[in-house]
Amino acid sequence: MNIAVLVKQVPSTDNVKIDENTGTMIRSELESEMNPLDMYAVEEAVRIKERSSNTKITVISMGPLSAEYAIKEAISMGCDEGVLLTDRKYAGADTLATAYTLTQFLKGKELDLIFAGERATDGETGQVGPMVATLLEIPVLTYVNKIIEITKDDITVQRAIEGGNEIIRTTLPVLITVVKEINEPRLPNLENKLRAKKSKIDIITNEDLKVEEDKIGLKGSPTRVVKVFYPKISRQGEKIAVKTPQEAVAKINDFIKEKGVIS
Amino acid sequence: MKQEHTGVWTISEIEDGTINPVSYELLAWGKGLAETLKVELTSIVLTNKIKDIESLIHYGADKVYYVENEKLEHFYPDTYTKILHQLVEEMKPEIILASATTKGRTLMPCLAARLRTGLTADCTDFEIEEETRSLIQIRPAIGGNVMAKIKTMTRPQMATVRPKSKQPLPKDETRRGEIIKKEFNEEMYQSRYEWINYKKDESIDQPIQQADVIIAGGKGLRRQENFKYLKEIAERLNGAVGATRAVVDMGWIDYSHQIGLSGKTVSPKLYIAVGISGAVQHIAGMSTSKYIISINKDPEAPIFKVSDLGIVGDATEIVPLLAKEIKQGDKK
Ligand SMILES: Cc1cc2nc3c(=O)[nH]c(=O)nc-3n(C[C@H](O)[C@H](O)[C@H](O)COP(=O)(O)OP(=O)(O)OC[C@H]3O[C@@H](n4cnc5c(N)ncnc54)[C@H](O)[C@@H]3O)c2cc1C
Ligand SMILES: Nc1ncnc2c1ncn2[C@@H]1O[C@H](COP(=O)(O)O)[C@@H](O)[C@H]1O
């Protein structure tokens, strides 16, 4: 089986602190990692490889050169090889331009399964997966929390949707976005860590890929961020040290009554 | 900009014939935008059977287009995308809104990719830019720490809207509008998907993103058993139970209850945070709640910074009593 996993490099959110005055995140410089939700996609691909012979997993990312690090993280978990689509012209891409660029690489690759994360922890859109599937004209299964069966022609999965789980089947090839509860990502073993370190990531620029310039990067992006502002995260709340549980309950009931929150 | 595209659309969500209330919330957003733009508000319905379709008019739509076919019983992204694509090409709306539910967040990117137009996810507010009639889409970014205003250069302008970010308009049964059936040939309904079954999660009464009240617990609850009090409180308030990643990781409650950066994003009317420190990743998922009450024994806990009412006290002593004595407000 031929599997691709789409991973995104995101700013690391470990130990982020909030600047008290501006309400922004203070990030230590250039700390980035694989999108935490993509680890579940990588893990699921590796599990499939472990149960079926002749399976190859390619990790694909579009991003700056530093995204090699995220790709190597995926290889250290058991993926075979990595591809990085990188070009200054790709910078500033929104979800459609990103999906379009990824698609130009993916099309014609004879893939059976493409995995993506539910969403990236920076953009938080979850749009790239379904967009890639649509542009490739293959089915998409979103919010998958269990793969039930894969046959030569089709796949049956369970999807976490509002209020419960849906079981649904579709044909291969397919793009699958997974949610966190699907598995428990492994820690890389020493052998794979060494292999990742030594592995050569395939670097692809737009000289190779030749995507139309009006479809990539900022220029190819239909959406624009026109302004960023800081929400008032602090509320002018009242803080009360209660002496008894009764006092706490009374305060809460008064608050609910006064604001008419539940009626 | 030439006005080739005109009108505001909302995509209604129907489950087995019943209109999901998020559809009425969308109409409230759509109405405001349509009035500013002086255009019609249209709601689109794809369903296998339909009850109470007039209610969409009563909640603000000027027009409803509906497609009714037994093959639309389950949400198949390919079929839904094909049909909507066709409707959009035919009628060319300038704005399309859908709810940021699992359905909306799957369908809208598929449709946007088909139409090669921009899509903004999980918006919590909208404005119209006067000079250009453009839709300004406002959404939290970087884990809710900043808000971004986003504009779409192409048409239609598409967005998914966070449930509970607006109240439906009051129902007006005297409102009149047009309800129009759309038909397609059988080919349009063919799908590569095959639905097998649906298992309701019996531990939840309603999708957490659609609850008016959420009571969420963190490690400060001390013991898994204490979640039972949160469940009782949620029941009394007709709400849902949320949790931090810390307690989900410990296995105290299922991941489907996790609120935050790697869980769900919610905007209820009331969020009660119990024994939650208020890490940025948690706040990212709940800071847009209308009111926030928190209970924590550490007076310096960051959760208090985002709270309207902060109770400094021991949660393990407070929740059992709260479960018995919390009041529904003035219901009826
Ligand atoms: C990439 C990434 C993604 C993440 N995503 C999420 C996410 O989606 N959701 C999420 O919640 N977290 C997320 N986290 C984890 C987050 O950083 C915190 O670790 C987590 O939210 C803490 O949970 P907590 O508040 O339950 O626990 P703690 O931080 O341990 O806080 C417990 C609180 O309870 C109080 N307390 C203790 N005893 C009592 C008592 N008897 N009565 C009252 N109060 C008491 C303490 O004072 C403390 O403030 C993420 C982290 C990372 C790195
Ligand atoms: N630049 C990218 N390169 C590779 N994969 C990506 C990229 N951006 C997004 N993805 C994939 O799409 C998923 C959803 O991302 P997003 O739509 O940005 O929330 C991620 O979890 C990745 O699997």
XYZ file of C-alpha atoms and ligand atoms in Angstrom:
671
model
C 0.000 0.000 0.000
C 1.120 3.503 -0.763
C 0.455 6.022 2.002
C 1.117 9.737 2.300
C 0.888 11.750 5.505
C 0.535 15.520 5.373
C 2.262 17.213 8.252
C 2.537 20.843 9.067
C 5.180 22.606 11.030
C 3.704 24.865 13.685
C 5.139 27.139 16.356
C 5.625 25.144 19.503
C 2.978 25.849 22.099
C 4.791 24.157 24.936
C 5.354 26.422 27.864
C 3.912 29.422 26.142
C 3.423 32.382 28.342
C 1.081 35.281 27.902
C 2.395 38.796 27.860
C 0.330 40.407 30.598
C 0.170 43.769 28.901
C -0.608 42.837 25.346
C -2.290 39.488 25.821
C -0.014 37.869 23.227
C 1.822 34.604 23.412
C 5.484 34.880 24.190
C 7.258 32.302 22.085
C 10.815 31.334 22.458
C 12.516 32.081 19.184
C 11.960 29.806 16.243
C 10.726 26.960 18.307
C 8.659 24.841 16.026
C 7.555 21.268 15.875
C 5.233 18.934 14.049
C 1.602 20.003 14.522
C 0.715 17.923 17.603
C -2.506 16.693 15.970
C -0.526 15.376 12.984
C 1.243 12.868 15.227
C -1.981 10.887 15.343
C -2.078 10.808 11.548
C 1.532 9.612 11.430
C 0.897 6.977 14.094
C -2.138 5.602 12.278
C -0.179 5.310 9.030
C 2.648 3.506 10.814
C 0.188 1.089 12.409
C -1.222 0.216 8.992
C 2.289 -0.364 7.698
C 2.980 -2.708 10.592
C -0.030 -4.866 9.751
C 0.344 -4.990 5.990
C 3.291 -5.924 3.888
C 4.755 -3.803 1.128
C 3.641 -0.508 2.543
C 5.517 2.711 2.050
C 4.784 5.912 3.932
C 5.853 9.274 2.560
C 5.645 12.341 4.789
C 4.875 15.515 2.922
C 5.012 19.059 4.148
C 4.859 22.465 2.572
C 6.722 25.113 4.484
C 10.062 26.782 5.148
C 13.274 24.736 5.179
C 13.006 24.428 8.950
C 9.976 22.168 8.386
C 12.526 19.414 7.730
C 12.549 19.023 11.464
C 8.840 18.135 11.575
C 9.318 15.682 8.700
C 12.182 14.007 10.534
C 10.035 13.732 13.634
C 7.558 11.762 11.514
C 10.294 9.557 10.069
C 11.548 8.841 13.556
C 8.099 7.463 14.348
C 8.404 4.971 11.475
C 7.632 6.700 8.176
C 9.886 5.835 5.253
C 10.717 9.021 3.496
C 10.071 12.738 3.482
C 9.299 15.427 0.940
C 9.401 19.140 1.609
C 7.739 21.555 -0.784
C 9.572 24.769 -0.149
C 9.882 27.992 -2.082
C 9.752 31.653 -1.170
C 6.867 31.879 -3.587
C 4.813 29.541 -1.408
C 4.960 31.901 1.559
C 1.756 33.442 2.808
C -0.458 30.704 1.374
C -3.936 30.335 2.835
C -5.682 26.975 3.035
C -6.751 26.940 -0.618
C -3.302 27.864 -1.952
C -1.705 25.325 0.405
C -4.106 22.606 -0.670
C -3.571 23.473 -4.314
C 0.208 23.304 -4.020
C 0.099 20.009 -2.118
C -2.266 18.624 -4.744
C 0.099 19.484 -7.574
C 2.660 17.281 -5.905
C 0.259 14.499 -4.919
C -1.607 14.033 -8.182
C -0.565 11.071 -10.229
C 1.302 9.519 -7.298
C -0.879 6.379 -7.118
C -1.561 6.739 -3.442
C -4.072 4.548 -1.636
C -4.379 6.545 1.549
C -3.572 10.128 2.444
C -3.635 11.095 6.090
C -3.942 14.582 7.562
C -4.461 15.953 11.045
C -7.854 17.184 12.198
C -6.507 20.730 12.206
C -3.298 22.592 12.755
C -2.852 24.191 16.158
C -1.799 27.503 14.612
C -4.352 28.195 11.887
C -6.949 25.896 13.449
C -8.987 25.600 10.288
C -8.989 21.910 9.435
C -9.638 22.919 5.844
C -6.522 21.714 4.065
C -7.420 17.997 4.235
C -10.913 18.208 2.694
C -9.651 20.733 0.136
C -6.826 18.444 -0.996
C -9.291 15.573 -1.345
C -11.660 17.674 -3.423
C -8.909 18.943 -5.709
C -7.687 15.361 -6.185
C -11.303 14.285 -6.751
C -11.139 11.551 -4.142
C -13.439 10.978 -1.141
C -12.637 12.478 2.239
C -13.345 11.024 5.667
C -13.062 13.627 8.406
C -12.984 13.285 12.214
C -12.043 9.608 12.000
C -11.513 8.020 15.419
C -11.195 4.405 14.292
C -10.283 2.559 11.141
C -12.422 -0.545 11.055
C -11.380 -2.258 7.858
C -9.345 -1.639 4.753
C -9.771 -3.895 1.753
C -8.315 -3.734 -1.722
C -11.055 -1.371 -2.872
C -12.593 0.303 0.107
C -12.273 1.459 3.665
C -14.674 1.450 6.608
C -14.148 3.908 9.422
C -15.801 5.344 12.466
C -16.210 9.131 12.615
C -16.654 11.164 15.780
C -19.565 13.453 15.024
C -21.934 15.451 17.205
C -23.444 13.248 19.871
C -21.886 9.955 18.820
C -20.070 7.857 16.265
C -20.936 7.204 12.662
C -19.698 4.212 10.715
C -19.255 4.810 7.028
C -17.543 3.193 4.067
C -16.037 4.666 0.957
C -13.771 3.754 -1.913
C -10.007 3.991 -2.158
C -8.034 6.149 -2.707
C -9.197 8.346 0.139
C -8.037 11.214 2.317
C -8.550 10.710 6.032
C -8.353 13.319 8.765
C -7.981 11.808 12.196
C -8.866 12.994 15.689
C -6.806 12.604 18.786
C -8.676 9.668 20.261
C -7.766 7.376 17.339
C -4.529 6.215 18.929
C -1.657 6.939 21.276
C 1.357 8.121 19.265
C 4.527 6.218 20.046
C 7.810 7.619 21.173
C 10.458 7.110 18.502
C 12.834 4.219 19.144
C 16.571 4.675 18.884
C 16.899 2.920 15.545
C 14.292 5.098 13.887
C 15.730 8.197 15.478
C 19.095 7.457 13.901
C 17.459 6.642 10.599
C 15.579 9.966 10.682
C 18.736 11.823 11.458
C 20.514 10.309 8.489
C 17.583 10.434 6.098
C 17.682 12.859 3.225
C 14.538 14.874 2.767
C 13.527 15.392 -0.832
C 13.469 19.169 -1.310
C 11.117 20.345 -4.019
C 10.915 23.960 -5.123
C 8.601 25.569 -7.613
C 11.265 25.153 -10.281
C 10.489 21.465 -10.007
C 6.775 21.618 -9.293
C 5.950 24.494 -11.662
C 2.654 25.484 -10.092
C 1.012 28.499 -11.760
C 2.192 31.580 -9.902
C -1.294 32.987 -9.515
C -2.274 29.878 -7.555
C 0.478 29.823 -4.938
C 1.581 31.797 -1.912
C -0.054 35.043 -0.893
C -0.834 35.905 -4.499
C -2.773 32.695 -4.977
C -4.667 33.059 -1.715
C -8.261 34.257 -1.903
C -8.321 35.193 1.783
C -6.327 38.004 3.395
C -5.769 38.787 7.020
C -6.510 42.504 7.055
C -6.075 43.151 10.733
C -5.039 41.425 13.913
C -6.128 42.763 17.261
C -6.002 41.670 20.855
C -9.250 40.670 22.437
C -9.831 41.808 25.960
C -9.042 38.534 27.629
C -9.226 39.887 31.097
C -12.734 40.326 32.378
C -13.607 42.738 35.111
C -14.571 39.834 37.264
C -15.185 39.657 40.950
C -12.940 37.311 42.935
C -14.188 36.098 46.276
C -12.427 33.958 48.818
C -15.211 31.919 50.332
C -15.179 30.606 53.858
C -17.742 27.872 53.379
C -19.102 25.852 50.496
C -22.525 27.337 51.272
C -21.182 30.791 50.598
C -19.771 29.655 47.231
C -23.069 28.132 46.197
C -24.958 31.274 47.203
C -22.596 33.469 45.181
C -22.978 31.275 42.120
C -26.762 31.178 42.369
C -26.888 34.965 42.788
C -24.673 35.439 39.757
C -26.784 33.163 37.569
C -29.968 34.861 38.737
C -28.631 38.377 38.316
C -27.318 37.789 34.800
C -30.355 35.769 33.859
C -28.045 33.303 32.182
C -30.259 30.299 32.394
C -33.905 30.901 31.901
C -16.403 45.354 -7.803
C -18.971 44.168 -10.257
C -22.076 42.815 -8.659
C -22.272 39.522 -10.426
C -22.759 37.738 -7.137
C -25.579 38.883 -4.929
C -27.455 37.710 -1.860
C -26.610 36.007 1.405
C -27.006 32.254 1.866
C -27.059 30.082 4.927
C -26.722 26.323 4.711
C -29.267 24.829 7.094
C -28.510 21.631 8.922
C -31.179 18.987 9.040
C -31.022 15.730 10.916
C -33.569 13.221 9.806
C -36.070 15.900 8.950
C -35.517 18.010 12.039
C -33.907 21.394 11.697
C -30.849 21.764 13.903
C -31.137 25.010 15.927
C -27.694 26.109 14.654
C -29.530 26.825 11.392
C -31.548 29.559 13.149
C -28.377 31.057 14.608
C -26.956 31.293 11.091
C -30.091 33.078 9.946
C -29.596 35.682 12.683
C -26.087 36.369 11.340
C -27.301 36.276 7.762
C -30.177 38.663 8.412
C -27.887 41.365 9.773
C -25.552 41.054 6.787
C -28.362 40.919 4.229
C -29.971 44.037 5.686
C -26.716 45.984 5.584
C -26.145 44.892 2.001
C -29.825 45.380 1.102
C -30.087 41.928 -0.438
C -32.153 38.804 0.137
C -31.401 36.188 2.747
C -31.771 32.677 1.422
C -31.483 29.408 3.280
C -30.509 26.196 1.542
C -31.829 22.849 2.720
C -30.607 19.440 1.587
C -32.561 16.646 3.186
C -34.304 13.318 2.844
C -37.459 14.608 4.486
C -38.587 17.910 5.731
C -40.760 19.123 8.551
C -41.396 22.686 9.571
C -39.493 24.241 6.696
C -41.504 27.485 7.178
C -39.670 27.960 10.464
C -36.630 29.087 8.449
C -38.761 31.958 7.144
C -40.063 32.651 10.650
C -36.492 32.953 11.874
C -35.434 35.425 9.197
C -35.009 33.871 5.746
C -36.648 35.628 2.799
C -36.389 32.538 0.641
C -35.722 28.853 1.085
C -34.461 26.533 -1.604
C -34.786 22.897 -0.703
C -33.673 19.664 -2.271
C -35.486 16.601 -0.998
C -34.336 13.117 -1.880
C -34.041 9.886 0.085
C -30.363 9.739 -0.931
C -29.719 12.831 1.171
C -30.521 11.035 4.403
C -26.844 10.825 5.349
C -24.180 13.407 4.849
C -22.103 12.290 1.880
C -19.553 15.010 1.119
C -19.414 14.275 -2.609
C -23.180 14.436 -3.191
C -23.694 17.482 -0.989
C -20.797 19.300 -2.663
C -22.038 18.485 -6.162
C -25.538 19.774 -5.480
C -24.426 22.920 -3.712
C -21.877 23.615 -6.406
C -24.625 23.494 -8.966
C -26.904 25.785 -6.939
C -24.117 28.309 -6.399
C -23.236 28.377 -10.085
C -26.849 28.903 -10.946
C -27.702 31.635 -8.439
C -24.347 33.170 -7.543
C -24.672 34.333 -3.945
C -22.067 36.748 -2.592
C -21.879 35.206 0.883
C -22.337 31.617 2.070
C -22.445 30.779 5.768
C -22.544 27.336 7.354
C -22.167 26.238 10.960
C -18.766 25.139 12.199
C -20.075 21.669 13.031
C -18.400 18.477 11.810
C -20.703 18.622 8.790
C -20.095 22.287 8.016
C -16.382 21.970 8.539
C -16.255 19.087 6.065
C -18.683 20.350 3.453
C -17.512 23.957 3.221
C -13.834 23.248 2.410
C -14.968 20.754 -0.239
C -17.304 23.337 -1.739
C -14.761 26.160 -1.523
C -12.150 24.021 -3.277
C -14.649 23.229 -6.030
C -15.501 26.899 -6.435
C -11.862 27.962 -5.999
C -12.920 30.596 -3.536
C -11.798 31.619 -0.068
C -13.140 30.110 3.141
C -12.677 31.308 6.707
C -13.098 28.806 9.529
C -14.946 29.090 12.797
C -15.830 32.791 12.741
C -17.255 34.441 15.829
C -18.210 37.806 14.347
C -18.780 39.584 11.040
C -18.769 43.108 9.652
C -19.439 44.588 6.246
C -16.793 46.910 4.832
C -18.865 49.801 3.577
C -16.866 50.969 0.552
C -16.446 47.526 -0.970
C -19.443 45.595 0.410
C -16.883 42.978 1.426
C -17.504 40.608 4.279
C -15.042 41.025 7.113
C -14.756 37.699 8.896
C -13.585 37.807 12.473
C -12.128 34.786 14.209
C -9.849 33.940 17.084
C -6.324 32.961 16.034
C -3.199 31.606 17.716
C -5.126 29.756 20.338
C -7.564 32.568 20.960
C -4.868 35.017 21.937
C -5.492 37.332 19.035
C -8.448 38.045 16.828
C -7.977 38.229 13.084
C -10.085 40.125 10.575
C -10.125 38.271 7.275
C -11.346 39.381 3.901
C -12.028 37.244 0.840
C -10.899 38.559 -2.523
C -12.992 36.110 -4.541
C -16.739 35.460 -4.708
C -18.644 33.897 -3.103
C -17.202 34.740 0.292
C -17.515 31.661 2.460
C -17.289 31.138 6.220
C -18.114 28.605 8.876
C -19.601 30.124 12.008
C -19.009 28.967 15.549
C -22.209 27.582 17.086
C -23.628 29.755 19.858
C -21.843 32.859 18.618
C -25.259 34.461 18.132
C -28.780 33.970 19.431
C -31.501 33.177 16.900
C -33.884 36.062 16.198
C -37.258 35.822 17.919
C -39.565 33.567 15.936
C -42.084 35.548 13.911
C -44.831 33.304 12.580
C -46.368 36.113 10.571
C -43.307 36.429 8.337
C -43.885 35.283 4.777
C -41.347 34.126 2.253
C -40.855 31.910 -0.741
C -40.168 28.209 -0.391
C -38.890 26.692 -3.594
C -38.157 23.078 -4.380
C -35.131 22.290 -6.521
C -34.842 19.059 -8.431
C -31.964 17.259 -10.047
C -31.596 14.126 -12.054
C -30.720 10.902 -10.252
C -27.082 11.067 -11.323
C -26.499 13.999 -8.995
C -27.298 11.857 -5.984
C -24.793 9.134 -6.725
C -22.145 8.837 -4.091
C -18.968 6.951 -3.373
C -19.972 6.692 0.273
C -22.101 4.122 2.003
C -23.456 4.835 5.451
C -23.469 1.875 7.810
C -24.714 3.022 11.179
C -24.685 5.595 13.945
C -24.156 4.907 17.617
C -25.315 7.614 19.920
C -23.013 8.254 22.828
C -25.364 7.614 25.727
C -23.194 9.534 28.137
C -24.008 12.822 26.434
C -27.401 14.385 25.982
C -26.368 17.045 23.532
C -23.333 18.013 21.479
C -21.099 19.984 23.778
C -20.657 22.806 21.242
C -24.373 23.414 21.223
C -24.906 23.492 24.974
C -25.955 26.757 26.636
C -24.164 25.796 29.824
C -20.923 23.880 30.234
C -19.478 22.821 33.528
C -15.903 21.706 33.082
C -13.563 19.961 35.459
C -9.788 19.860 35.813
C -7.227 18.191 37.998
C -8.406 20.276 40.936
C -11.405 17.953 41.185
C -8.871 15.573 42.682
C -10.735 12.334 41.979
C -12.478 10.911 38.956
C -15.563 10.219 41.093
C -16.077 13.938 41.533
C -17.060 14.201 37.896
C -20.377 12.664 38.894
C -21.272 15.923 40.633
C -20.461 17.849 37.459
C -22.767 15.512 35.571
C -25.545 16.163 38.070
C -25.032 19.912 37.817
C -25.023 19.725 34.033
C -28.273 17.788 34.137
C -29.926 20.336 36.403
C -28.857 23.162 34.123
C -29.584 21.332 30.898
C -25.932 21.633 30.076
C -22.931 19.542 29.166
C -19.738 18.439 30.921
C -16.332 19.636 29.738
C -12.808 18.771 30.837
C -9.149 19.744 30.560
C -6.591 17.723 28.720
C -4.930 16.824 31.999
C -7.948 14.863 33.206
C -8.689 13.388 29.788
C -5.111 12.101 29.676
C -5.597 10.529 33.090
C -8.638 8.722 31.731
C -11.145 10.401 34.059
C -13.415 11.272 31.139
C -13.535 10.746 27.360
C -11.685 12.895 24.890
C -15.004 14.010 23.391
C -15.353 16.251 26.463
C -11.977 17.961 26.118
C -12.096 21.727 25.715
C -9.154 23.650 24.317
C -6.517 23.911 21.671
C -6.419 20.196 20.993
C -10.028 19.611 21.970
C -13.243 21.428 21.236
C -13.862 25.144 21.034
C -17.043 26.266 22.723
C -18.985 29.477 23.304
C -21.766 28.713 25.763
C -23.760 31.327 27.654
C -22.215 30.103 30.864
C -18.960 28.225 31.423
C -18.190 26.998 34.905
C -14.527 25.992 35.313
C -13.929 23.800 38.328
C -10.386 23.063 39.508
C -8.924 24.293 36.239
C -5.708 26.294 36.279
C -6.438 28.177 33.062
C -3.515 27.192 30.832
C -3.507 29.107 27.526
C -4.332 25.931 25.673
C -7.476 25.474 27.740
C -8.517 29.126 27.581
C -8.165 28.958 23.793
C -11.240 26.758 23.727
C -13.563 28.673 26.031
C -12.621 32.341 26.252
C -15.472 33.441 24.011
C -18.080 32.119 26.455
C -20.552 34.797 27.464
C -20.083 34.377 31.214
C -17.347 32.465 32.996
C -17.459 31.351 36.613
C -14.461 29.583 38.071
C -13.686 27.734 41.244
C -10.047 27.276 42.226
C -8.291 27.163 45.549
C -5.274 29.082 44.299
C -6.108 32.824 44.276
C -3.366 33.366 41.672
C -4.714 30.807 39.186
C -4.724 32.308 35.670
C -8.314 31.156 35.102
C -9.460 34.050 37.297
C -8.213 36.526 34.717
C -10.856 35.393 32.289
C -13.621 34.921 34.847
C -16.646 37.084 35.588
C -17.032 35.424 38.954
C -14.085 33.785 40.675
C -14.596 31.610 43.714
C -11.434 30.982 45.709
C -12.214 27.766 47.518
C -11.988 23.997 47.604
C -13.816 22.507 44.641
C -14.143 19.084 46.232
C -16.228 20.621 49.008
C -18.200 22.968 46.790
C -19.371 20.694 43.959
C -21.334 18.186 46.069
C -23.326 21.034 47.541
C -23.645 22.792 44.205
C -25.065 19.611 42.691
C -27.865 19.771 45.249
C -28.513 23.466 45.349
C -27.701 25.085 42.041
C -30.708 26.936 40.706
C -32.054 26.965 37.218
C -32.520 30.741 37.343
C -36.116 31.728 36.767
C -37.389 29.098 34.453
C -41.022 29.719 33.560
C 0.093 21.378 22.317
C -0.735 21.380 23.568
C -2.117 21.303 23.445
C -2.915 21.319 24.599
N -4.260 21.260 24.435
C -5.052 21.351 25.528
C -6.469 21.339 25.403
O -7.035 21.227 24.304
N -7.217 21.455 26.518
C -6.654 21.569 27.759
O -7.403 21.684 28.744
N -5.328 21.547 27.906
C -4.509 21.431 26.829
N -3.159 21.389 27.013
C -2.636 21.225 28.386
C -2.593 22.504 29.191
O -1.342 23.139 28.956
C -2.698 22.215 30.706
O -1.713 21.296 31.048
C -4.061 21.684 31.152
O -5.106 22.474 30.639
C -4.112 21.701 32.647
O -5.278 21.063 33.115
P -5.855 21.363 34.570
O -6.204 22.807 34.671
O -6.917 20.374 34.794
O -4.651 20.954 35.525
P -3.642 21.830 36.372
O -2.920 22.791 35.528
O -2.844 20.853 37.173
O -4.571 22.690 37.313
C -5.335 22.209 38.378
C -5.875 23.418 39.114
O -6.723 22.982 40.154
C -6.505 23.749 41.312
N -6.871 22.917 42.451
C -6.188 21.884 43.010
N -6.891 21.342 44.025
C -8.029 22.043 44.106
C -9.181 21.952 44.955
N -9.290 21.035 45.902
N -10.160 22.854 44.752
C -10.073 23.807 43.776
N -9.037 23.914 42.972
C -8.030 23.048 43.122
C -5.052 24.123 41.276
O -4.854 25.342 41.992
C -4.795 24.282 39.774
O -5.003 25.638 39.385
C -2.335 21.391 25.891
C -0.946 21.459 26.004
C -0.146 21.463 24.873
C 1.331 21.553 25.036
N 1.687 23.381 4.843
C 1.224 22.141 5.014
N 1.957 21.078 4.632
C 1.490 19.812 4.798
N 0.332 19.531 5.373
C -0.441 20.530 5.783
C -0.041 21.900 5.630
N -1.011 22.674 6.142
C -1.972 21.845 6.602
N -1.636 20.549 6.398
C -2.415 19.335 6.765
O -3.778 19.698 6.917
C -4.207 19.524 8.257
C -5.152 20.639 8.631
O -4.483 21.869 8.661
P -5.234 23.272 8.718
O -6.245 23.244 7.603
O -4.170 24.293 8.515
O -5.876 23.355 10.072
C -2.929 19.466 9.079
O -3.142 18.728 10.268
C -1.968 18.788 8.104
O -2.169 17.400 8.105
